[in-house]
PDB file of C-alpha atoms in Angstrom:
ATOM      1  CA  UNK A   1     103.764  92.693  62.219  1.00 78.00           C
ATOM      2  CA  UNK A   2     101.224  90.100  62.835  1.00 79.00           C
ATOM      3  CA  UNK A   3     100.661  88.948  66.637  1.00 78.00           C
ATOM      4  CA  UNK A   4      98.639  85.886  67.181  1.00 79.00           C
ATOM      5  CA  UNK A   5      98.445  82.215  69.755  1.00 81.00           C
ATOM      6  CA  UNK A   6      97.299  78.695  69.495  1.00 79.00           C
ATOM      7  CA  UNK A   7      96.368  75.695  71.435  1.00 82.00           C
ATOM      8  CA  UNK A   8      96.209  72.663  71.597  1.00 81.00           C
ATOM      9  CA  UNK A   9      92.646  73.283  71.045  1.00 85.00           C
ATOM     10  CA  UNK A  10      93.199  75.682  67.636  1.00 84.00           C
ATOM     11  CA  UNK A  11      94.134  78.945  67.101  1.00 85.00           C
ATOM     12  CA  UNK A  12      93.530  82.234  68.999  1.00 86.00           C
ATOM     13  CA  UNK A  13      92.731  85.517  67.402  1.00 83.00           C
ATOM     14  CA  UNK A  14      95.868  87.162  65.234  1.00 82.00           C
ATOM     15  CA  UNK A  15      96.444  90.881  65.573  1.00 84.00           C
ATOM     16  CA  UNK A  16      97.347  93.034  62.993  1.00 85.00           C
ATOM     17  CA  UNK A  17     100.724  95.333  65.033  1.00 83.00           C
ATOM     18  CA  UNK A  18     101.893  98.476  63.304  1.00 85.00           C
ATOM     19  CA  UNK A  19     105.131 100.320  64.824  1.00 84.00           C
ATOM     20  CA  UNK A  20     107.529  98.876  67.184  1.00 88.00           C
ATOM     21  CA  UNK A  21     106.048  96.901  69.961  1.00 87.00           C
ATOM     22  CA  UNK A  22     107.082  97.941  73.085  1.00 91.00           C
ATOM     23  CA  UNK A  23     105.981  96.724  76.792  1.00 91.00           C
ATOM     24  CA  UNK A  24     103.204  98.323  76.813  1.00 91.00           C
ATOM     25  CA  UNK A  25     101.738  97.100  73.396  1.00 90.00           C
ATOM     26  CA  UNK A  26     102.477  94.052  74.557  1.00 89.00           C
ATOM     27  CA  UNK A  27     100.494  93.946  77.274  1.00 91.00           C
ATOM     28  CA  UNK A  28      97.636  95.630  75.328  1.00 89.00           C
ATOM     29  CA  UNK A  29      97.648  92.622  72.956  1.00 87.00           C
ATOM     30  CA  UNK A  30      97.844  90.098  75.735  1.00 87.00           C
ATOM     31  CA  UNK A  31      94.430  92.070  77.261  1.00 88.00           C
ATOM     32  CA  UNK A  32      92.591  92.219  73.801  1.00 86.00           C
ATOM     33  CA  UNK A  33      93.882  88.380  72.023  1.00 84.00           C
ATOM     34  CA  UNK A  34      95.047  85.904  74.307  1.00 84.00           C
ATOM     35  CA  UNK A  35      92.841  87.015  76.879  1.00 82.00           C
ATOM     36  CA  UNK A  36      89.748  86.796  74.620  1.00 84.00           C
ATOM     37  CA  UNK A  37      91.294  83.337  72.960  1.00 86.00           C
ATOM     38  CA  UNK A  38      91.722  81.815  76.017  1.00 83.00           C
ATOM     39  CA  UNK A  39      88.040  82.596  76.437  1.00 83.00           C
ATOM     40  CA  UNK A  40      86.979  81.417  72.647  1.00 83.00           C
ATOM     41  CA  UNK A  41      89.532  77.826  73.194  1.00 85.00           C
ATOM     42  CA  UNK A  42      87.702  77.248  76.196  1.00 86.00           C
ATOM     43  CA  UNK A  43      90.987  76.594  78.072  1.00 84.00           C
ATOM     44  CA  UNK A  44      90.788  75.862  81.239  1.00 81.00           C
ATOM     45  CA  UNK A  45      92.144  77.698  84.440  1.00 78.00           C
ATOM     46  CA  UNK A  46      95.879  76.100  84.169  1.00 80.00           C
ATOM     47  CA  UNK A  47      96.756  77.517  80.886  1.00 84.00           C
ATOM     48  CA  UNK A  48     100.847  78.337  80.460  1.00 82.00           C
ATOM     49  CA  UNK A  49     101.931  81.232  78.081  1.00 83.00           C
ATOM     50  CA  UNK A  50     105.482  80.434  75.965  1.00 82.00           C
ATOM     51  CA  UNK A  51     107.250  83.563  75.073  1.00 82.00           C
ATOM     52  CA  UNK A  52     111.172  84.009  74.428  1.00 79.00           C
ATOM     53  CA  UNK A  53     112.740  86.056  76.124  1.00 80.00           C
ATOM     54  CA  UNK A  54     112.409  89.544  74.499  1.00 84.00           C
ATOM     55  CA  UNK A  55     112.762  92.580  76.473  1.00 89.00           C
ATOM     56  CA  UNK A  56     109.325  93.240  76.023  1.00 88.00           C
ATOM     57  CA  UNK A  57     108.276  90.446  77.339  1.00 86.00           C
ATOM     58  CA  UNK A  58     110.495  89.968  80.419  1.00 86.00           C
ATOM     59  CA  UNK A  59     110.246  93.447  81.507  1.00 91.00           C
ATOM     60  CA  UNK A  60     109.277  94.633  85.034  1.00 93.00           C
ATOM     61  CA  UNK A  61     105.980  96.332  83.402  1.00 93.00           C
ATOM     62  CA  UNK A  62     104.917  93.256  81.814  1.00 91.00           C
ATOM     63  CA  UNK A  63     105.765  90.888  84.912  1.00 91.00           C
ATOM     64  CA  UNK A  64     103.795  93.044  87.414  1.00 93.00           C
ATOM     65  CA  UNK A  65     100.538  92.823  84.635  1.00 90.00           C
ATOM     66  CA  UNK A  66     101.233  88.923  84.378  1.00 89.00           C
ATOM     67  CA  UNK A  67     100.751  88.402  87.764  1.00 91.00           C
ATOM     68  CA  UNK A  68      98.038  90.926  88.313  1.00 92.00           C
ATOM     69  CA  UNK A  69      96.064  88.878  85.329  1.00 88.00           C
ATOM     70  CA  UNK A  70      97.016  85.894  87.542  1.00 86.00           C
ATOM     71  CA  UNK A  71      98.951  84.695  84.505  1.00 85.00           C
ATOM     72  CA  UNK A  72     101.425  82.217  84.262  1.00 85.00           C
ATOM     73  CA  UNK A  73     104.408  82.422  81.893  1.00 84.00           C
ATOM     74  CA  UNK A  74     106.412  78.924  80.853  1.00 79.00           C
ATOM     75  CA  UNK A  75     110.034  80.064  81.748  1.00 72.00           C
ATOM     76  CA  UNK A  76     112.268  78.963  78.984  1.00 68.00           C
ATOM     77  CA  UNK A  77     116.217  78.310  78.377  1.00 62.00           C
ATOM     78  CA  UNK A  78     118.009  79.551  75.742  1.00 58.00           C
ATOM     79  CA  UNK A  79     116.490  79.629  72.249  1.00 60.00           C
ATOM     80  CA  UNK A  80     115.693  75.995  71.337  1.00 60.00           C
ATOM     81  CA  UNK A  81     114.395  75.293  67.593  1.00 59.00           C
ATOM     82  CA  UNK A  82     112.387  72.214  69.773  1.00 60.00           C
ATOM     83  CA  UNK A  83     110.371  74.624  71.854  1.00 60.00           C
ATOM     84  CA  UNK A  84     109.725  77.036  69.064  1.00 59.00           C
ATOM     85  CA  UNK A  85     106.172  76.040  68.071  1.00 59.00           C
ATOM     86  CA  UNK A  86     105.440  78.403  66.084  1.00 58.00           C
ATOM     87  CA  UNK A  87     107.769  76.731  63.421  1.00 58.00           C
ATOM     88  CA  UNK A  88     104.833  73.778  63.293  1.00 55.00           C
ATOM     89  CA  UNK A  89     102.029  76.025  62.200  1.00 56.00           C
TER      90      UNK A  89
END
């Protein structure tokens, strides 16, 4: 699986995933990529992360690390082809 986040500004770094991803891969990514890209975009302090709502991502593991990292996650509705941005790239 391939792991990756853009900007407004460009693209952040992709990661190369092998296995199942599970909470605490996740989080590892987050720490190593979107960390680093928010770093590399330049993005300012008010930057908003978009994920679905995979267990993965909504789980109490990875809720406690997003607001230790001072993080702050877009919450979204049900699956909406308009807020999948991904489908632009």
């Amino acid at each position: 699986m391939v792991g990756g986040c853009f900007a407004a500004s460009g693209p952040g770094q992709f990661a190369m995933i092998e296995g199942n991803m599970n909470s605490a891969l996740y989080q590892k990514n987050l720490k190593e990529n979107v960390l680093s890209s928010v770093c590399d975009l330049k993005l300012k302090c008010n930057w908003v992360i978009q994920q679905d709502k995979d267990p993965k991502h909504k789980s109490m593991l990875t809720s406690e690390w997003f607001k230790r990292n001072k993080m702050k996650d877009l919450e979204c509705s049900s699956p909406s082809p308009d807020l999948n941005l991904i489908e632009m790239l």
